[in-house]
PDB file of C-alpha atoms in Angstrom:
ATOM      1  CA  MET F   7      93.880  69.064  70.848  1.00 65.00           C
ATOM      2  CA  GLU F   8      93.304  68.804  67.096  1.00 83.00           C
ATOM      3  CA  ASN F   9      89.897  70.090  65.962  1.00 84.00           C
ATOM      4  CA  SER F  10      89.213  71.736  69.346  1.00 86.00           C
ATOM      5  CA  ASP F  11      88.605  75.160  67.778  1.00 89.00           C
ATOM      6  CA  HIS F  12      86.703  73.923  64.743  1.00 91.00           C
ATOM      7  CA  PRO F  13      82.965  74.769  64.710  1.00 93.00           C
ATOM      8  CA  LEU F  14      82.136  71.307  63.346  1.00 94.00           C
ATOM      9  CA  LEU F  15      83.752  69.427  66.230  1.00 96.00           C
ATOM     10  CA  HIS F  16      81.276  66.716  67.385  1.00 97.00           C
ATOM     11  CA  TRP F  17      79.017  67.308  64.356  1.00 98.00           C
ATOM     12  CA  ILE F  18      78.601  64.458  61.878  1.00 98.00           C
ATOM     13  CA  PRO F  19      76.385  63.865  58.812  1.00 98.00           C
ATOM     14  CA  ASN F  20      73.717  61.288  59.631  1.00 97.00           C
ATOM     15  CA  LYS F  21      71.051  61.429  56.910  1.00 96.00           C
ATOM     16  CA  LEU F  22      70.944  61.674  53.131  1.00 97.00           C
ATOM     17  CA  ILE F  23      67.925  63.660  51.957  1.00 95.00           C
ATOM     18  CA  GLU F  24      66.554  64.181  48.455  1.00 90.00           C
ATOM     19  CA  LYS F  25      64.027  67.013  48.117  1.00 86.00           C
ATOM     20  CA  GLU F  26      62.719  68.712  45.001  1.00 84.00           C
ATOM     21  CA  GLY F  27      65.551  67.348  42.914  1.00 83.00           C
ATOM     22  CA  GLU F  28      68.255  68.509  45.314  1.00 89.00           C
ATOM     23  CA  VAL F  29      70.403  66.350  47.589  1.00 94.00           C
ATOM     24  CA  TYR F  30      71.247  67.371  51.150  1.00 96.00           C
ATOM     25  CA  PHE F  31      72.943  65.928  54.186  1.00 98.00           C
ATOM     26  CA  GLU F  32      71.419  66.393  57.627  1.00 97.00           C
ATOM     27  CA  TRP F  33      73.850  66.645  60.546  1.00 98.00           C
ATOM     28  CA  ILE F  34      73.618  65.649  64.198  1.00 98.00           C
ATOM     29  CA  TYR F  35      75.544  66.840  67.250  1.00 98.00           C
ATOM     30  CA  LEU F  36      77.202  64.096  69.298  1.00 98.00           C
ATOM     31  CA  GLY F  37      78.259  66.073  72.338  1.00 96.00           C
ATOM     32  CA  ASP F  38      80.374  63.847  74.592  1.00 95.00           C
ATOM     33  CA  LYS F  39      79.022  60.539  73.247  1.00 96.00           C
ATOM     34  CA  ARG F  40      81.594  58.040  72.014  1.00 97.00           C
ATOM     35  CA  TYR F  41      80.572  55.252  69.630  1.00 98.00           C
ATOM     36  CA  LEU F  42      80.257  52.601  72.329  1.00 97.00           C
ATOM     37  CA  ASP F  43      76.923  51.009  71.423  1.00 97.00           C
ATOM     38  CA  PRO F  44      76.730  47.715  69.506  1.00 97.00           C
ATOM     39  CA  PHE F  45      75.369  49.591  66.491  1.00 97.00           C
ATOM     40  CA  PHE F  46      76.097  53.131  65.355  1.00 98.00           C
ATOM     41  CA  GLU F  47      72.417  54.021  65.092  1.00 97.00           C
ATOM     42  CA  GLU F  48      71.943  53.358  68.809  1.00 97.00           C
ATOM     43  CA  THR F  49      74.436  56.101  69.585  1.00 97.00           C
ATOM     44  CA  LEU F  50      72.566  58.498  67.293  1.00 97.00           C
ATOM     45  CA  VAL F  51      69.308  57.771  69.132  1.00 97.00           C
ATOM     46  CA  LYS F  52      70.983  58.705  72.419  1.00 96.00           C
ATOM     47  CA  CYS F  53      72.104  62.005  70.898  1.00 97.00           C
ATOM     48  CA  ALA F  54      68.683  62.950  69.549  1.00 95.00           C
ATOM     49  CA  ASP F  55      67.580  64.786  72.695  1.00 94.00           C
ATOM     50  CA  HIS F  56      70.649  67.019  72.885  1.00 95.00           C
ATOM     51  CA  PRO F  57      69.521  70.695  72.791  1.00 95.00           C
ATOM     52  CA  ASP F  58      71.430  71.306  69.550  1.00 95.00           C
ATOM     53  CA  ASN F  59      69.420  68.510  67.899  1.00 96.00           C
ATOM     54  CA  LEU F  60      66.029  69.693  69.174  1.00 95.00           C
ATOM     55  CA  LYS F  61      66.058  73.043  67.448  1.00 92.00           C
ATOM     56  CA  ARG F  62      63.284  73.771  64.969  1.00 89.00           C
ATOM     57  CA  PHE F  63      65.668  74.037  62.037  1.00 91.00           C
ATOM     58  CA  LYS F  64      68.018  71.156  61.319  1.00 91.00           C
ATOM     59  CA  VAL F  65      71.634  71.617  60.283  1.00 93.00           C
ATOM     60  CA  VAL F  66      71.938  70.633  56.620  1.00 96.00           C
ATOM     61  CA  SER F  67      74.590  70.940  53.951  1.00 97.00           C
ATOM     62  CA  SER F  68      75.182  70.203  50.308  1.00 96.00           C
ATOM     63  CA  ALA F  69      77.421  67.347  49.231  1.00 97.00           C
ATOM     64  CA  ASP F  70      80.106  69.850  48.237  1.00 97.00           C
ATOM     65  CA  ASN F  71      79.939  71.520  51.657  1.00 97.00           C
ATOM     66  CA  LEU F  72      80.415  68.136  53.301  1.00 98.00           C
ATOM     67  CA  ILE F  73      83.432  67.315  51.173  1.00 98.00           C
ATOM     68  CA  ASP F  74      85.045  70.686  51.859  1.00 97.00           C
ATOM     69  CA  TRP F  75      84.435  70.489  55.615  1.00 96.00           C
ATOM     70  CA  ALA F  76      85.818  66.955  55.864  1.00 97.00           C
ATOM     71  CA  ALA F  77      89.173  68.263  54.644  1.00 96.00           C
ATOM     72  CA  GLN F  78      89.282  70.776  57.501  1.00 96.00           C
ATOM     73  CA  LEU F  79      89.067  68.281  60.365  1.00 97.00           C
ATOM     74  CA  VAL F  80      91.785  65.917  61.573  1.00 97.00           C
ATOM     75  CA  SER F  81      90.641  62.279  61.593  1.00 98.00           C
ATOM     76  CA  ALA F  82      91.989  59.163  63.244  1.00 98.00           C
ATOM     77  CA  GLU F  83      93.976  56.884  60.960  1.00 98.00           C
ATOM     78  CA  LEU F  84      91.742  54.432  59.134  1.00 98.00           C
ATOM     79  CA  LYS F  85      93.127  50.965  59.965  1.00 98.00           C
ATOM     80  CA  ALA F  86      90.620  48.445  58.569  1.00 98.00           C
ATOM     81  CA  PHE F  87      87.219  47.701  57.105  1.00 98.00           C
ATOM     82  CA  VAL F  88      85.417  44.765  58.691  1.00 98.00           C
ATOM     83  CA  PHE F  89      83.085  42.759  56.446  1.00 98.00           C
ATOM     84  CA  HIS F  90      80.906  39.940  57.769  1.00 98.00           C
ATOM     85  CA  VAL F  91      78.203  37.451  56.780  1.00 98.00           C
ATOM     86  CA  SER F  92      76.185  38.410  59.912  1.00 97.00           C
ATOM     87  CA  ARG F  93      75.946  36.461  63.168  1.00 96.00           C
ATOM     88  CA  CYS F  94      79.642  35.628  62.954  1.00 97.00           C
ATOM     89  CA  GLY F  95      81.186  37.664  65.777  1.00 96.00           C
ATOM     90  CA  SER F  96      81.620  41.029  64.088  1.00 98.00           C
ATOM     91  CA  THR F  97      79.611  42.888  66.745  1.00 97.00           C
ATOM     92  CA  MET F  98      81.642  41.292  69.515  1.00 97.00           C
ATOM     93  CA  LEU F  99      84.860  42.208  67.717  1.00 98.00           C
ATOM     94  CA  ALA F 100      83.688  45.808  67.306  1.00 98.00           C
ATOM     95  CA  GLN F 101      82.542  46.067  70.928  1.00 98.00           C
ATOM     96  CA  SER F 102      85.846  44.738  72.219  1.00 98.00           C
ATOM     97  CA  LEU F 103      87.893  47.130  70.099  1.00 98.00           C
ATOM     98  CA  ALA F 104      85.719  50.056  71.185  1.00 98.00           C
ATOM     99  CA  VAL F 105      86.765  49.496  74.809  1.00 97.00           C
ATOM    100  CA  SER F 106      90.079  51.214  74.094  1.00 97.00           C
ATOM    101  CA  PRO F 107      89.862  55.030  74.085  1.00 97.00           C
ATOM    102  CA  GLN F 108      92.502  54.936  71.335  1.00 97.00           C
ATOM    103  CA  ASN F 109      90.020  53.310  68.932  1.00 98.00           C
ATOM    104  CA  ILE F 110      87.082  54.849  67.103  1.00 98.00           C
ATOM    105  CA  VAL F 111      84.850  51.993  65.990  1.00 98.00           C
ATOM    106  CA  ILE F 112      82.018  52.734  63.577  1.00 98.00           C
ATOM    107  CA  ALA F 113      79.574  49.824  63.474  1.00 98.00           C
ATOM    108  CA  GLU F 114      77.218  49.795  60.488  1.00 98.00           C
ATOM    109  CA  ALA F 115      76.613  53.528  60.135  1.00 98.00           C
ATOM    110  CA  PRO F 116      73.404  54.137  58.131  1.00 98.00           C
ATOM    111  CA  ILE F 117      74.904  57.169  56.383  1.00 98.00           C
ATOM    112  CA  ILE F 118      77.682  55.030  54.884  1.00 98.00           C
ATOM    113  CA  ASP F 119      75.134  52.536  53.604  1.00 98.00           C
ATOM    114  CA  ALA F 120      72.980  55.339  52.204  1.00 97.00           C
ATOM    115  CA  ILE F 121      75.854  56.652  50.099  1.00 97.00           C
ATOM    116  CA  VAL F 122      77.108  53.221  49.046  1.00 97.00           C
ATOM    117  CA  ARG F 123      73.654  52.273  47.734  1.00 96.00           C
ATOM    118  CA  SER F 124      72.655  55.720  46.445  1.00 95.00           C
ATOM    119  CA  GLU F 125      71.952  56.337  42.777  1.00 93.00           C
ATOM    120  CA  LEU F 126      71.901  60.114  43.259  1.00 94.00           C
ATOM    121  CA  PHE F 127      75.602  60.635  42.526  1.00 95.00           C
ATOM    122  CA  ASP F 128      77.907  59.682  39.714  1.00 95.00           C
ATOM    123  CA  LEU F 129      80.678  57.232  40.551  1.00 96.00           C
ATOM    124  CA  ASP F 130      83.422  59.821  41.026  1.00 97.00           C
ATOM    125  CA  LYS F 131      81.286  61.937  43.376  1.00 97.00           C
ATOM    126  CA  LYS F 132      80.222  58.886  45.335  1.00 97.00           C
ATOM    127  CA  ARG F 133      83.850  57.862  45.881  1.00 97.00           C
ATOM    128  CA  VAL F 134      84.774  61.295  47.221  1.00 98.00           C
ATOM    129  CA  LEU F 135      81.686  61.346  49.448  1.00 98.00           C
ATOM    130  CA  ILE F 136      82.425  57.956  50.971  1.00 98.00           C
ATOM    131  CA  LYS F 137      85.930  59.088  51.923  1.00 98.00           C
ATOM    132  CA  ALA F 138      84.647  62.404  53.273  1.00 98.00           C
ATOM    133  CA  VAL F 139      81.866  60.870  55.379  1.00 98.00           C
ATOM    134  CA  ILE F 140      84.183  58.277  56.892  1.00 98.00           C
ATOM    135  CA  ALA F 141      86.677  61.032  57.718  1.00 98.00           C
ATOM    136  CA  LEU F 142      83.967  63.078  59.428  1.00 98.00           C
ATOM    137  CA  LEU F 143      82.674  60.125  61.422  1.00 98.00           C
ATOM    138  CA  GLY F 144      86.262  59.398  62.428  1.00 98.00           C
ATOM    139  CA  GLN F 145      87.165  62.954  63.399  1.00 98.00           C
ATOM    140  CA  LYS F 146      89.392  63.161  66.484  1.00 97.00           C
ATOM    141  CA  ARG F 147      87.036  64.280  69.213  1.00 97.00           C
ATOM    142  CA  PHE F 148      88.929  63.098  72.298  1.00 96.00           C
ATOM    143  CA  PRO F 149      92.658  63.291  73.116  1.00 95.00           C
ATOM    144  CA  ASP F 150      93.504  59.558  73.012  1.00 96.00           C
ATOM    145  CA  GLU F 151      91.858  58.729  69.680  1.00 97.00           C
ATOM    146  CA  LYS F 152      94.279  57.405  67.055  1.00 97.00           C
ATOM    147  CA  ASN F 153      92.762  54.448  65.189  1.00 98.00           C
ATOM    148  CA  LEU F 154      89.604  54.194  63.091  1.00 98.00           C
ATOM    149  CA  ILE F 155      87.956  50.835  62.379  1.00 98.00           C
ATOM    150  CA  VAL F 156      84.815  50.677  60.238  1.00 98.00           C
ATOM    151  CA  LYS F 157      82.497  47.684  60.451  1.00 98.00           C
ATOM    152  CA  LEU F 158      80.314  47.670  57.343  1.00 98.00           C
ATOM    153  CA  ASP F 159      76.869  46.186  56.749  1.00 98.00           C
ATOM    154  CA  SER F 160      76.955  42.547  55.679  1.00 98.00           C
ATOM    155  CA  TRP F 161      75.774  43.271  52.118  1.00 98.00           C
ATOM    156  CA  HIS F 162      78.662  45.648  51.517  1.00 98.00           C
ATOM    157  CA  ILE F 163      80.761  42.655  50.514  1.00 98.00           C
ATOM    158  CA  PHE F 164      79.169  43.141  47.094  1.00 98.00           C
ATOM    159  CA  GLU F 165      80.781  46.602  47.035  1.00 98.00           C
ATOM    160  CA  ALA F 166      84.214  45.351  48.097  1.00 98.00           C
ATOM    161  CA  GLY F 167      85.727  45.874  44.659  1.00 97.00           C
ATOM    162  CA  GLU F 168      84.524  49.470  44.489  1.00 97.00           C
ATOM    163  CA  LEU F 169      85.629  50.155  48.059  1.00 98.00           C
ATOM    164  CA  ARG F 170      89.037  48.739  47.205  1.00 98.00           C
ATOM    165  CA  SER F 171      89.349  51.265  44.387  1.00 97.00           C
ATOM    166  CA  ILE F 172      88.739  54.031  46.947  1.00 98.00           C
ATOM    167  CA  PHE F 173      91.017  52.578  49.639  1.00 98.00           C
ATOM    168  CA  PRO F 174      93.718  50.676  47.706  1.00 98.00           C
ATOM    169  CA  GLU F 175      96.050  50.079  50.676  1.00 97.00           C
ATOM    170  CA  LEU F 176      93.521  49.453  53.458  1.00 98.00           C
ATOM    171  CA  PRO F 177      93.343  45.976  55.048  1.00 98.00           C
ATOM    172  CA  PHE F 178      89.926  44.361  54.578  1.00 98.00           C
ATOM    173  CA  VAL F 179      88.921  41.898  57.310  1.00 98.00           C
ATOM    174  CA  LEU F 180      86.310  39.308  56.285  1.00 98.00           C
ATOM    175  CA  LEU F 181      84.514  37.350  59.025  1.00 98.00           C
ATOM    176  CA  TYR F 182      82.447  34.250  58.307  1.00 98.00           C
ATOM    177  CA  ARG F 183      80.881  31.247  60.004  1.00 97.00           C
ATOM    178  CA  ASN F 184      79.404  27.819  59.345  1.00 96.00           C
ATOM    179  CA  PRO F 185      76.239  28.535  57.290  1.00 97.00           C
ATOM    180  CA  ALA F 186      73.938  26.368  59.423  1.00 95.00           C
ATOM    181  CA  GLU F 187      74.954  28.287  62.553  1.00 94.00           C
ATOM    182  CA  VAL F 188      74.372  31.643  60.838  1.00 96.00           C
ATOM    183  CA  LEU F 189      70.949  30.580  59.586  1.00 95.00           C
ATOM    184  CA  LYS F 190      69.913  29.053  62.910  1.00 93.00           C
ATOM    185  CA  SER F 191      70.658  32.373  64.541  1.00 92.00           C
ATOM    186  CA  HIS F 192      68.525  34.142  61.949  1.00 94.00           C
ATOM    187  CA  SER F 193      65.696  31.626  62.483  1.00 88.00           C
ATOM    188  CA  LYS F 194      65.316  33.103  65.979  1.00 84.00           C
ATOM    189  CA  LEU F 195      65.376  36.719  64.847  1.00 88.00           C
ATOM    190  CA  LYS F 196      65.950  37.470  61.170  1.00 92.00           C
ATOM    191  CA  GLY F 197      68.133  40.326  60.077  1.00 95.00           C
ATOM    192  CA  MET F 198      66.584  42.650  57.505  1.00 95.00           C
ATOM    193  CA  HIS F 199      68.774  41.270  54.711  1.00 96.00           C
ATOM    194  CA  MET F 200      67.333  37.801  55.265  1.00 96.00           C
ATOM    195  CA  ILE F 201      63.725  38.842  54.598  1.00 95.00           C
ATOM    196  CA  PRO F 202      62.664  39.159  50.941  1.00 94.00           C
ATOM    197  CA  ASN F 203      62.170  42.734  49.724  1.00 92.00           C
ATOM    198  CA  LEU F 204      63.152  44.524  52.936  1.00 94.00           C
ATOM    199  CA  LEU F 205      66.307  45.333  51.013  1.00 96.00           C
ATOM    200  CA  PRO F 206      66.285  45.394  47.210  1.00 95.00           C
ATOM    201  CA  SER F 207      67.079  41.842  46.117  1.00 94.00           C
ATOM    202  CA  LYS F 208      69.290  43.199  43.337  1.00 94.00           C
ATOM    203  CA  ILE F 209      71.862  43.996  46.043  1.00 96.00           C
ATOM    204  CA  PHE F 210      72.436  40.255  46.323  1.00 96.00           C
ATOM    205  CA  GLY F 211      72.008  39.496  42.636  1.00 95.00           C
ATOM    206  CA  ILE F 212      68.646  37.773  43.212  1.00 95.00           C
ATOM    207  CA  THR F 213      65.814  38.383  40.736  1.00 93.00           C
ATOM    208  CA  ASN F 214      62.131  38.681  41.593  1.00 91.00           C
ATOM    209  CA  LYS F 215      61.505  35.497  39.642  1.00 92.00           C
ATOM    210  CA  GLU F 216      64.051  33.651  41.783  1.00 92.00           C
ATOM    211  CA  ILE F 217      62.356  34.913  44.953  1.00 93.00           C
ATOM    212  CA  GLU F 218      59.067  33.457  43.788  1.00 92.00           C
ATOM    213  CA  GLU F 219      60.700  30.140  42.934  1.00 93.00           C
ATOM    214  CA  ILE F 220      62.722  29.644  46.117  1.00 93.00           C
ATOM    215  CA  GLY F 221      60.143  30.855  48.646  1.00 90.00           C
ATOM    216  CA  PHE F 222      60.448  32.720  51.936  1.00 91.00           C
ATOM    217  CA  HIS F 223      62.518  30.233  53.972  1.00 88.00           C
ATOM    218  CA  GLN F 224      65.001  29.336  51.252  1.00 95.00           C
ATOM    219  CA  TYR F 225      65.656  33.013  50.563  1.00 96.00           C
ATOM    220  CA  SER F 226      67.973  33.251  53.599  1.00 96.00           C
ATOM    221  CA  ALA F 227      70.096  30.355  52.369  1.00 96.00           C
ATOM    222  CA  VAL F 228      70.367  31.892  48.895  1.00 97.00           C
ATOM    223  CA  VAL F 229      71.449  35.251  50.356  1.00 97.00           C
ATOM    224  CA  LEU F 230      74.144  33.461  52.304  1.00 97.00           C
ATOM    225  CA  GLU F 231      75.208  31.624  49.137  1.00 97.00           C
ATOM    226  CA  LYS F 232      75.746  34.998  47.480  1.00 98.00           C
ATOM    227  CA  TYR F 233      77.835  36.159  50.457  1.00 98.00           C
ATOM    228  CA  PHE F 234      80.101  33.124  50.390  1.00 98.00           C
ATOM    229  CA  GLN F 235      80.556  33.344  46.635  1.00 98.00           C
ATOM    230  CA  ALA F 236      81.484  37.014  46.975  1.00 98.00           C
ATOM    231  CA  TYR F 237      83.945  36.162  49.756  1.00 98.00           C
ATOM    232  CA  PHE F 238      85.569  33.471  47.673  1.00 97.00           C
ATOM    233  CA  ASP F 239      85.812  35.655  44.574  1.00 97.00           C
ATOM    234  CA  PHE F 240      87.217  38.671  46.406  1.00 97.00           C
ATOM    235  CA  GLN F 241      89.882  36.856  48.407  1.00 96.00           C
ATOM    236  CA  GLN F 242      91.000  35.163  45.182  1.00 94.00           C
ATOM    237  CA  THR F 243      92.064  38.455  43.633  1.00 95.00           C
ATOM    238  CA  ASP F 244      92.780  40.810  46.542  1.00 97.00           C
ATOM    239  CA  HIS F 245      96.106  40.589  48.343  1.00 92.00           C
ATOM    240  CA  ASN F 246      95.284  42.773  51.340  1.00 97.00           C
ATOM    241  CA  VAL F 247      92.419  40.754  52.760  1.00 97.00           C
ATOM    242  CA  LEU F 248      92.324  38.768  56.015  1.00 97.00           C
ATOM    243  CA  VAL F 249      89.622  36.104  56.319  1.00 97.00           C
ATOM    244  CA  TYR F 250      88.688  34.651  59.726  1.00 97.00           C
ATOM    245  CA  ASN F 251      86.262  31.931  60.768  1.00 97.00           C
ATOM    246  CA  TYR F 252      84.131  32.290  63.904  1.00 96.00           C
ATOM    247  CA  LYS F 253      84.966  28.695  64.858  1.00 95.00           C
ATOM    248  CA  ASP F 254      88.557  29.736  65.579  1.00 95.00           C
ATOM    249  CA  GLY F 255      87.297  31.893  68.451  1.00 95.00           C
ATOM    250  CA  ILE F 256      86.688  35.624  68.576  1.00 96.00           C
ATOM    251  CA  ARG F 257      89.593  36.054  70.996  1.00 96.00           C
ATOM    252  CA  ASP F 258      91.904  34.742  68.289  1.00 97.00           C
ATOM    253  CA  VAL F 259      90.323  37.088  65.739  1.00 97.00           C
ATOM    254  CA  LEU F 260      90.625  40.008  68.167  1.00 98.00           C
ATOM    255  CA  GLU F 261      94.322  39.268  68.723  1.00 97.00           C
ATOM    256  CA  LYS F 262      94.950  39.276  64.979  1.00 97.00           C
ATOM    257  CA  VAL F 263      93.084  42.541  64.459  1.00 98.00           C
ATOM    258  CA  ILE F 264      94.977  44.141  67.354  1.00 97.00           C
ATOM    259  CA  ASP F 265      98.210  43.080  65.630  1.00 97.00           C
ATOM    260  CA  LEU F 266      96.872  44.550  62.386  1.00 96.00           C
ATOM    261  CA  ILE F 267      96.126  47.893  64.037  1.00 96.00           C
ATOM    262  CA  ASN F 268      99.705  47.832  65.319  1.00 93.00           C
ATOM    263  CA  ASP F 269      99.351  50.360  68.110  1.00 90.00           C
ATOM    264  CA  ASP F 270     100.980  50.649  71.530  1.00 93.00           C
ATOM    265  CA  TYR F 271      98.031  49.648  73.668  1.00 96.00           C
ATOM    266  CA  TYR F 272      98.444  49.578  77.425  1.00 95.00           C
ATOM    267  CA  ILE F 273      98.273  46.145  79.022  1.00 96.00           C
ATOM    268  CA  GLU F 274      95.153  47.320  80.857  1.00 96.00           C
ATOM    269  CA  GLU F 275      93.456  48.147  77.547  1.00 96.00           C
ATOM    270  CA  ILE F 276      94.216  44.722  76.117  1.00 97.00           C
ATOM    271  CA  ASP F 277      92.883  43.063  79.285  1.00 97.00           C
ATOM    272  CA  GLN F 278      89.694  45.123  79.094  1.00 97.00           C
ATOM    273  CA  MET F 279      89.186  44.165  75.439  1.00 97.00           C
ATOM    274  CA  TYR F 280      89.516  40.489  76.344  1.00 97.00           C
ATOM    275  CA  GLU F 281      87.190  40.969  79.298  1.00 96.00           C
ATOM    276  CA  ARG F 282      84.523  42.399  76.990  1.00 96.00           C
ATOM    277  CA  LEU F 283      84.518  39.080  75.116  1.00 96.00           C
ATOM    278  CA  LYS F 284      82.934  37.445  78.162  1.00 94.00           C
ATOM    279  CA  LYS F 285      79.798  39.582  77.851  1.00 93.00           C
ATOM    280  CA  HIS F 286      76.971  39.387  75.324  1.00 90.00           C
ATOM    281  CA  SER F 287      77.865  41.296  72.170  1.00 90.00           C
ATOM    282  CA  LYS F 288      74.654  43.318  72.147  1.00 85.00           C
ATOM    283  CA  ASN F 289      74.217  43.688  75.911  1.00 82.00           C
ATOM    284  CA  GLU F 290      77.328  43.961  78.047  1.00 79.00           C
ATOM    285  CA  THR F 291      75.331  43.572  81.261  1.00 80.00           C
ATOM    286  CA  ASN F 292      74.769  39.903  80.377  1.00 79.00           C
ATOM    287  CA  LEU F 293      77.389  37.180  80.329  1.00 80.00           C
ATOM    288  CA  PHE F 294      77.804  35.333  77.033  1.00 80.00           C
ATOM    289  CA  SER F 295      77.085  31.650  77.586  1.00 66.00           C
ATOM    290  CA  GLY F 296      77.388  30.441  74.006  1.00 67.00           C
ATOM    291  CA  ASP F 297      74.841  29.642  71.337  1.00 69.00           C
ATOM    292  CA  SER F 298      71.790  27.555  72.213  1.00 59.00           C
ATOM    293  CA  PHE F 299      70.467  26.594  68.778  1.00 56.00           C
ATOM    294  CA  MET F 300      72.890  23.915  67.656  1.00 54.00           C
ATOM    295  CA  ASN F 301      70.346  21.060  67.531  1.00 60.00           C
ATOM    296  CA  GLU F 302      67.612  22.934  65.712  1.00 66.00           C
ATOM    297  CA  ASN F 303      66.564  21.845  62.221  1.00 76.00           C
ATOM    298  CA  LEU F 304      66.315  24.256  59.318  1.00 84.00           C
ATOM    299  CA  ALA F 305      63.535  23.970  56.735  1.00 85.00           C
ATOM    300  CA  MET F 306      65.798  24.827  53.828  1.00 92.00           C
ATOM    301  CA  ASP F 307      68.296  23.281  51.449  1.00 94.00           C
ATOM    302  CA  LEU F 308      71.840  24.104  52.551  1.00 95.00           C
ATOM    303  CA  SER F 309      73.706  21.968  50.031  1.00 96.00           C
ATOM    304  CA  ARG F 310      74.787  24.836  47.794  1.00 97.00           C
ATOM    305  CA  VAL F 311      75.858  27.201  50.589  1.00 97.00           C
ATOM    306  CA  ASN F 312      77.634  24.376  52.433  1.00 97.00           C
ATOM    307  CA  ASP F 313      79.585  23.580  49.268  1.00 98.00           C
ATOM    308  CA  LEU F 314      80.677  27.200  49.008  1.00 97.00           C
ATOM    309  CA  TYR F 315      81.658  27.249  52.684  1.00 98.00           C
ATOM    310  CA  GLU F 316      83.803  24.138  52.240  1.00 97.00           C
ATOM    311  CA  LYS F 317      85.316  25.574  49.077  1.00 96.00           C
ATOM    312  CA  LEU F 318      86.318  28.718  50.964  1.00 97.00           C
ATOM    313  CA  GLU F 319      87.691  26.665  53.865  1.00 96.00           C
ATOM    314  CA  GLN F 320      89.801  24.539  51.552  1.00 95.00           C
ATOM    315  CA  LYS F 321      91.134  27.561  49.721  1.00 91.00           C
ATOM    316  CA  LEU F 322      92.108  29.331  52.939  1.00 91.00           C
ATOM    317  CA  SER F 323      93.654  26.158  54.382  1.00 80.00           C
ATOM    318  CA  GLY F 324      95.772  25.840  51.276  1.00 68.00           C
ATOM    319  CA  GLN F 325      96.936  29.428  51.566  1.00 67.00           C
ATOM    320  CA  LEU F 326      97.868  28.894  55.211  1.00 54.00           C
ATOM    321  CA  ALA F 327      99.818  25.749  54.317  1.00 50.00           C
ATOM    322  CA  ASP F 328     101.675  27.683  51.595  1.00 57.00           C
ATOM    323  CA  ARG F 329     102.705  30.356  54.120  1.00 55.00           C
ATOM    324  CA  ASN F 330     104.035  27.700  56.470  1.00 49.00           C
TER     325      ASN F 330
END
């Protein structure tokens, strides 16, 4: 098998470290762990107690080492980036795709986010590093692996233009959902991007003054406004983007992404992917019974984000009509 004799097989970079003016990457050994957890970081936690990761001295490299080593390993073919506004089915999509041993699915890897948001590298170096890290995460570690799908963090939509410059031919899949449903989900358990100052507000184009003016609760709606505006702007200019609404059903989205990947899956694999849709996205031991927050009220003004949602819907409907 490809990579079987390479000393870096099963090793991946997992942390970006700055120390005394120098930048390093720390590596972790995966052993026989596939990326089957809802989030990439959960898989890393499971690998932490492997003997190779418990040694006193960690495995570290320079950025140049990482770039050179990435070129030595064979990776699965990168088939798509998945963007999302959060709470819109992206985890379920990723979990279903991961069922097939032919797919490597990377779901919100912290190391990708660290490089995307880093100010430690110039633009050219950052572009090379992003490609190298994705290649290393997608190295062929098991015989059946052929396809690589990367689900990004929700705020990476603001980096879509830069990512397009790095991957000019790659399909970008954008998932979205009715804003009220997204925000009702976050009212139960907020994601970090929906809480002021857990992530730098400049990521979303929100100033500190605006945070003070809109208040804690409205902040979530404003973040979502920024997402929908970014979605609308990007799909206006990019011709290799596929935009799907949660309301159409994740099975329908899964079917379209399977067609996009364009691989010869066995019937049994397809059936297993569909079967995964019946379970909770973040806990496959539980059946998914649908959302239970539809009648809850939100203490925020949704007029602006609803307008943007409708604007996106109308634009996409018009494009679909044109194709027909």
